[in-house]
Structure formats: C-alpha cells, structure tokens
Amino acid sequence: MRVLKAFLLCVVCQSAFADKDQVTARQWLDNMNRAMKTLNYRGTVIFMKNGQLDTMKYQHSVENGVEQERLASLNSPMREVTRKSNEVTCTFKETSQKVVNHHPLDSSFIVNLPQNTANLEKNYQLVLSGQESIAMLPTQIVSVEPTDALRYPRKIWVDTQHFLPLKVEVYNLDGSILEQVVFTDLMTDSLAEPHAGNVDDNSFHVKHIHSAQAEPFENATFVLKNWPSGFEPVFFIRNSIQQSQKAVDHLLISDGFSTVSVYLEAKESQGMNGLHSLGSVNSFSKVIGDTQFTVLGEVPAKTVELIADGIALR
C-alpha cells in the first residue's frame, strides 16, 4: 500500500511538470512577475550573502492594489524590514531605532524583474534547465545567462502551481555562488493578513530619509559615455540627503536584473580612487576636479570600471 501511494505521488508531481512543458522560459518569468505582485503569500526564507546566512519570516500581501512586504528576523540582531510600495521601514528592536526610507524605486526583497521581459532577451539567454523540488514543492528552473561578461548569471526556481520564486541563485563569472535566496516553506492566502509585529512609534526613535523628486537625467551635471547594452535610467535624484548628511546626486540605471548606482558628491580632502569589492557588490571611485564619483552595483568589477571610465562633467 505504501509503495502504491508513493507511486501515485510521483505521478501527480510529474503531471504538475508536464502540464507546463510548453511554456517558454520568458513566459515563466512573466507569470512569476505577475504572481509576485498580485498574490498573498508567506513563508520562511534563508538569505545567503557574503558568506553569511540569515533566516527570516517573509510575508507578501496586496491591499487596495498596494503591495506590502515584511521580513522579520528569527535570530539576533532582532529586526524587521517592511516595504509598502516604495517606502521601506527598518525597525531595530534591540536598539529601539526605526529608519523610514522614502525611495523612488519599488523593488522586491526576493528578486527583481523588468515589467517588459522582451528586452531581456537582447542581453540574456533565457533557458529552461530542468525541474527540482524546493520546500517540498515542484519547481521549474529558469536559467538567465548573460550574453556578455558585464552582468551576473542567475537561476530561478519557479513554483509550478502559483508561479512564485522559491529559490534564486546569483553566480560569479567563474560559476561560484555569490548570493542565494531560498524558501524552506511557503503558504498562499486568499486574503491578506495584517502584518504582525508592528510597533508603536512613540517607543522608537524614528528617522526619515527623504529622497527628492526624480528629475530627468538631462538635468545632471555629468554624463555617462559608456553604457552596457540594455541598461536604462530608472531615476535621477539631485541633492539626495543620505545618512552621511552630505548632499549627493544619485543616478540609478538597470537592465531589469542588474542595477548600478552612480553617486556624485563634493570631494573630501583626499578623495577616493579605485576598485572596492564585497561579495557580489563592486564599486569604482574616481575624482574629477573637486567632484567625487562612485559607481556601485551588483555587477562584475569590469562593469563599474567601464561606467566610471565614461563619466564626464558637462
């Protein structure tokens, strides 16, 4: 009897995969993008980055057409990160600190995709790479292979029932894993549940980081002469006040998966020059006159160097 049950379970799982055999890799990503923005779901997520593991409870909901995400740590330091549209709030319970960042970019905690995936295939090869079970759920693996060495390869394990991403891996150019996000369990809800763990602002020291209104990139005092194919401006902000309390101009460009920021600020006494790396993030700094530029993003080192080499003042 046990053997029969096991056989029937295998048949069911195989059917779940077979029903979607005709779906292309790009269609899998389109379905995933839609599911991530419209479904209510929650689970436990493990983040691996820079050699460190972090396990957190995750919840996504849609209320009155507005997306909300919440991450709550299960281990010290105890903290909670919530996103409501493009407002991100970080709460540090052990220090009674809360930071609210008003940011023009609306991005997911799990994985980002462009609204229009058609442009992806100009710079990435999208391939179906088999099936595996993640969190005891059948998934389709979608490989995202760049056509150049200016962005990282990645794989996404997409739940075959709800089209949600259950696992994401980002690879270095040598094939080693740079980042990993994986669900250990997942539940979908028909109705959004209120976010648990909200705290009274009166008991916390609250700091707001306000970003200025986005402006056309043509208003910037600098130009970029070297742009990797497929990258486009997402926003440009002038005189954005960062945590350092300095006036900083900020340009963000993206190809849908990869993002790069270009920062402009007044040069300090010494100034910074050269490449700096931490895990998947690379930055390249250069000084032009009295102006300090920093190019930073989750892209290979040669990408930030390429962009930095093409910076010029208007």
Coordinates of C-alpha atoms in Angstrom, one line a residue:
M1 CA 0.0 0.0 0.0
R2 CA 2.8 2.4 0.9
V3 CA 4.5 1.6 -2.4
L4 CA 1.3 2.4 -4.3
K5 CA 0.9 5.7 -2.5
A6 CA 4.4 6.7 -3.3
F7 CA 3.9 5.8 -7.0
L8 CA 0.7 7.9 -7.2
L9 CA 2.5 10.8 -5.6
C10 CA 5.2 10.6 -8.2
V11 CA 2.6 10.6 -11.0
V12 CA 1.0 13.7 -9.5
C13 CA 4.3 15.5 -9.4
Q14 CA 5.2 14.5 -12.9
S15 CA 1.8 15.8 -14.1
A16 CA 2.4 19.1 -12.5
F17 CA 5.6 19.5 -14.5
A18 CA 4.1 18.1 -17.7
D19 CA 1.2 20.5 -17.8
K20 CA 3.6 23.4 -18.3
D21 CA 6.1 21.8 -20.7
Q22 CA 5.0 24.1 -23.5
V23 CA 5.6 27.3 -21.5
T24 CA 8.8 29.2 -22.6
A25 CA 11.4 30.5 -20.2
R26 CA 10.3 34.1 -20.8
Q27 CA 6.6 33.1 -20.2
W28 CA 7.7 31.5 -16.9
L29 CA 9.2 34.8 -15.8
D30 CA 6.2 36.8 -17.0
N31 CA 3.9 34.5 -14.9
M32 CA 6.2 34.8 -12.0
N33 CA 6.3 38.6 -12.2
R34 CA 2.5 38.7 -12.2
A35 CA 2.2 36.2 -9.3
M36 CA 4.7 38.1 -7.1
K37 CA 2.7 41.3 -7.5
T38 CA -0.8 40.0 -7.1
L39 CA -0.8 37.0 -4.7
N40 CA -0.8 36.9 -0.9
Y41 CA 1.9 34.5 0.4
R42 CA 4.2 33.9 3.3
G43 CA 7.0 31.6 4.4
T44 CA 10.4 31.2 5.9
V45 CA 13.3 32.5 3.7
I46 CA 17.1 31.9 4.0
F47 CA 19.3 34.6 2.6
M48 CA 23.0 33.7 1.9
K49 CA 25.2 36.7 1.1
N50 CA 28.9 37.5 1.7
G51 CA 29.4 34.1 3.4
Q52 CA 26.6 34.8 5.9
L53 CA 23.3 33.1 6.4
D54 CA 20.2 34.9 7.6
T55 CA 16.8 33.2 8.3
M56 CA 13.7 35.4 8.3
K57 CA 9.9 35.2 8.2
Y58 CA 8.5 36.7 5.0
Q59 CA 5.1 37.9 4.1
H60 CA 3.7 39.5 1.0
S61 CA 0.2 41.0 0.7
V62 CA -1.8 43.2 -1.6
E63 CA -4.2 45.6 0.0
N64 CA -6.3 48.0 -2.2
G65 CA -3.9 47.4 -5.0
V66 CA -0.8 48.4 -2.9
E67 CA 2.0 45.8 -2.4
Q68 CA 3.4 45.2 1.0
E69 CA 6.3 43.0 2.1
R70 CA 7.6 42.2 5.5
L71 CA 10.8 40.4 6.7
A72 CA 11.2 39.6 10.4
S73 CA 14.5 38.1 11.7
L74 CA 14.4 34.9 13.7
N75 CA 17.8 35.4 15.2
S76 CA 19.8 38.3 16.7
P77 CA 20.1 41.1 15.9
M78 CA 16.3 41.2 16.0
R79 CA 15.0 43.5 13.3
E80 CA 12.1 43.9 10.9
V81 CA 12.0 45.3 7.4
T82 CA 8.8 46.3 5.7
R83 CA 8.0 47.7 2.3
K84 CA 4.8 49.4 1.3
S85 CA 5.1 50.3 -2.3
N86 CA 8.3 52.4 -2.4
E87 CA 8.5 53.2 1.3
V88 CA 10.9 50.9 3.2
T89 CA 11.0 50.8 7.0
C90 CA 13.8 49.2 9.0
T91 CA 13.0 48.5 12.7
F92 CA 15.8 47.5 15.1
K93 CA 14.1 46.2 18.2
E94 CA 17.2 45.8 20.4
T95 CA 18.2 49.5 20.0
S96 CA 14.7 51.0 19.6
Q97 CA 15.6 52.5 16.3
K98 CA 13.4 52.9 13.2
V99 CA 14.6 54.2 9.8
V100 CA 12.0 55.1 7.2
N101 CA 13.4 55.4 3.6
H102 CA 11.2 57.1 1.0
H103 CA 12.7 55.8 -2.2
P104 CA 11.5 56.2 -5.8
L105 CA 12.4 52.6 -6.6
D106 CA 9.7 50.0 -6.0
S107 CA 11.7 46.7 -5.6
S108 CA 11.1 43.3 -4.2
F109 CA 13.0 41.7 -1.3
I110 CA 13.2 38.4 -3.1
V111 CA 14.0 39.0 -6.8
N112 CA 13.5 41.9 -9.3
L113 CA 12.3 41.6 -12.9
P114 CA 11.6 44.2 -15.5
Q115 CA 8.0 45.0 -16.4
N116 CA 8.7 44.2 -20.0
T117 CA 10.8 40.9 -20.3
A118 CA 11.0 41.2 -24.1
N119 CA 14.1 43.4 -23.7
L120 CA 15.8 40.9 -21.5
E121 CA 16.5 38.5 -24.4
K122 CA 18.7 41.1 -26.1
N123 CA 21.3 40.7 -23.3
Y124 CA 20.4 37.4 -21.6
Q125 CA 19.7 33.9 -22.8
L126 CA 16.6 32.5 -21.0
V127 CA 16.7 28.7 -20.8
L128 CA 14.6 26.0 -19.1
S129 CA 17.0 24.0 -17.1
G130 CA 15.1 21.1 -15.6
Q131 CA 12.8 20.6 -12.6
E132 CA 13.5 20.2 -8.9
S133 CA 11.6 20.3 -5.6
I134 CA 12.1 23.2 -3.3
A135 CA 10.3 23.3 0.1
M136 CA 8.6 20.0 -1.0
L137 CA 7.0 21.8 -4.0
P138 CA 7.7 21.1 -7.7
T139 CA 9.6 23.9 -9.5
Q140 CA 10.8 24.8 -12.9
I141 CA 14.3 26.1 -13.1
V142 CA 14.9 29.1 -15.4
S143 CA 18.5 29.9 -16.2
V144 CA 19.3 33.5 -17.0
E145 CA 22.6 33.6 -18.9
P146 CA 24.1 37.0 -19.9
T147 CA 25.4 37.3 -23.4
D148 CA 28.4 39.3 -22.2
A149 CA 30.7 39.4 -19.1
L150 CA 29.2 42.7 -17.8
R151 CA 26.4 41.1 -15.6
Y152 CA 26.0 38.0 -13.5
P153 CA 24.3 34.7 -14.5
R154 CA 21.5 33.5 -12.2
K155 CA 18.9 30.8 -11.8
I156 CA 15.3 31.0 -10.6
W157 CA 13.3 28.0 -9.3
V158 CA 9.6 28.8 -10.0
D159 CA 6.8 27.1 -8.2
T160 CA 4.8 25.2 -10.9
Q161 CA 1.4 25.8 -9.2
H162 CA 1.5 29.5 -8.3
F163 CA 4.5 30.7 -10.3
L164 CA 6.2 32.1 -7.2
P165 CA 10.1 32.1 -7.0
L166 CA 11.1 29.6 -4.3
K167 CA 14.8 29.9 -4.9
V168 CA 17.2 32.3 -6.6
E169 CA 20.9 32.0 -7.1
V170 CA 23.3 34.6 -8.5
Y171 CA 26.7 33.3 -9.8
N172 CA 30.1 34.9 -10.3
L173 CA 31.6 34.7 -13.7
D174 CA 33.6 31.7 -12.6
G175 CA 30.4 29.8 -11.7
S176 CA 30.7 30.1 -7.9
I177 CA 27.6 31.2 -6.0
L178 CA 27.5 34.8 -4.9
E179 CA 24.0 35.0 -3.4
Q180 CA 21.2 32.6 -2.6
V181 CA 17.6 33.1 -1.5
V182 CA 15.5 30.0 -0.8
F183 CA 12.1 29.4 0.8
T184 CA 12.0 26.5 3.3
D185 CA 8.2 26.6 3.4
L186 CA 5.5 28.6 1.5
M187 CA 1.8 29.2 2.1
T188 CA -0.6 31.2 -0.1
D189 CA -3.5 33.0 1.3
S190 CA -6.8 34.0 -0.3
L191 CA -7.0 37.1 1.9
A192 CA -4.2 39.4 3.1
E193 CA -3.4 39.1 6.7
P194 CA -2.4 42.2 8.8
H195 CA 1.3 42.5 9.3
A196 CA 2.2 41.2 12.7
G197 CA 4.9 42.8 14.8
N198 CA 4.1 46.4 14.1
V199 CA 5.4 48.6 16.9
D200 CA 4.3 51.9 18.4
D201 CA 6.4 54.7 17.0
N202 CA 6.3 56.5 20.4
S203 CA 8.6 53.9 21.9
F204 CA 11.1 54.1 19.0
H205 CA 13.5 56.8 17.8
V206 CA 12.3 57.3 14.2
K207 CA 14.5 58.7 11.4
H208 CA 13.1 59.6 8.0
I209 CA 15.3 59.6 4.9
H210 CA 13.5 61.6 2.3
S211 CA 14.5 61.4 -1.3
A212 CA 13.9 64.3 -3.5
Q213 CA 11.6 64.1 -6.5
A214 CA 13.1 62.3 -9.5
E215 CA 14.3 64.5 -12.3
P216 CA 15.2 63.9 -16.0
F217 CA 18.8 62.7 -16.3
E218 CA 19.4 65.6 -18.6
N219 CA 19.4 67.8 -15.5
A220 CA 22.5 66.1 -14.2
T221 CA 25.9 67.9 -14.1
F222 CA 27.6 64.8 -15.5
V223 CA 27.2 62.5 -18.5
L224 CA 27.8 58.8 -18.9
K225 CA 29.6 57.9 -22.2
N226 CA 29.9 54.2 -21.5
W227 CA 26.7 52.3 -21.0
P228 CA 26.5 48.5 -21.1
S229 CA 23.9 47.4 -23.6
G230 CA 20.4 47.1 -22.2
F231 CA 20.9 49.5 -19.2
E232 CA 18.4 52.4 -19.0
P233 CA 17.9 55.2 -16.4
V234 CA 15.5 54.2 -13.6
F235 CA 15.6 57.6 -11.8
F236 CA 17.9 60.6 -11.2
I237 CA 17.8 62.5 -7.9
R238 CA 19.6 65.7 -7.2
N239 CA 20.9 66.6 -3.7
S240 CA 19.6 63.5 -2.0
I241 CA 20.4 63.6 1.7
Q242 CA 21.9 60.3 2.7
Q243 CA 22.7 59.0 6.2
S244 CA 26.1 60.7 6.0
Q245 CA 24.2 64.1 5.8
K246 CA 26.0 65.0 2.7
A247 CA 24.4 66.4 -0.5
V248 CA 24.6 63.6 -3.0
D249 CA 23.3 63.3 -6.6
H250 CA 22.2 59.8 -7.4
L251 CA 21.5 58.1 -10.8
L252 CA 20.2 54.5 -10.9
I253 CA 20.4 52.5 -14.1
S254 CA 19.2 48.9 -14.7
D255 CA 18.7 46.2 -17.3
G256 CA 15.9 44.6 -15.3
F257 CA 18.0 42.2 -13.3
S258 CA 21.2 44.2 -12.6
T259 CA 21.3 47.7 -11.2
V260 CA 24.1 50.2 -10.9
S261 CA 24.1 53.5 -9.0
V262 CA 26.2 56.5 -9.8
Y263 CA 26.8 58.9 -7.0
L264 CA 28.2 62.5 -7.2
E265 CA 29.3 64.5 -4.1
A266 CA 31.9 67.1 -3.2
K267 CA 35.4 65.7 -2.8
E268 CA 36.8 65.4 0.7
S269 CA 40.5 66.3 1.4
Q270 CA 42.0 63.1 0.0
G271 CA 39.3 61.8 -2.3
M272 CA 38.8 58.1 -3.3
N273 CA 40.0 56.3 -6.3
G274 CA 40.0 52.7 -7.5
L275 CA 38.0 49.5 -7.1
H276 CA 36.4 48.0 -4.0
S277 CA 34.6 44.7 -3.8
L278 CA 32.4 43.0 -1.3
G279 CA 30.7 39.7 -2.4
S280 CA 28.5 40.5 -5.4
V281 CA 28.8 44.2 -5.0
N282 CA 31.6 46.2 -6.7
S283 CA 32.3 49.9 -6.6
F284 CA 34.7 52.1 -8.5
S285 CA 35.6 55.6 -7.4
K286 CA 37.2 58.5 -9.3
V287 CA 37.8 62.2 -8.7
I288 CA 37.2 64.8 -11.4
G289 CA 38.3 68.2 -10.2
D290 CA 36.5 68.8 -6.9
T291 CA 33.9 66.2 -7.5
Q292 CA 33.9 62.6 -6.2
F293 CA 32.2 60.0 -8.3
T294 CA 31.3 56.4 -7.1
V295 CA 29.8 53.8 -9.3
L296 CA 28.3 50.9 -7.3
G297 CA 26.2 47.9 -8.1
E298 CA 25.7 44.1 -8.0
V299 CA 27.6 43.6 -11.3
P300 CA 31.1 42.4 -12.1
A301 CA 34.1 44.7 -11.4
K302 CA 34.7 45.4 -15.1
T303 CA 31.2 46.8 -15.4
V304 CA 31.6 49.5 -12.7
E305 CA 35.1 50.3 -14.2
L306 CA 33.6 50.7 -17.7
I307 CA 30.9 53.1 -16.5
A308 CA 33.3 55.1 -14.3
D309 CA 35.7 55.5 -17.2
G310 CA 33.0 57.1 -19.2
I311 CA 31.9 59.7 -16.6
A312 CA 32.5 63.3 -17.6
L313 CA 31.3 66.7 -16.3
R314 CA 29.0 68.7 -18.6

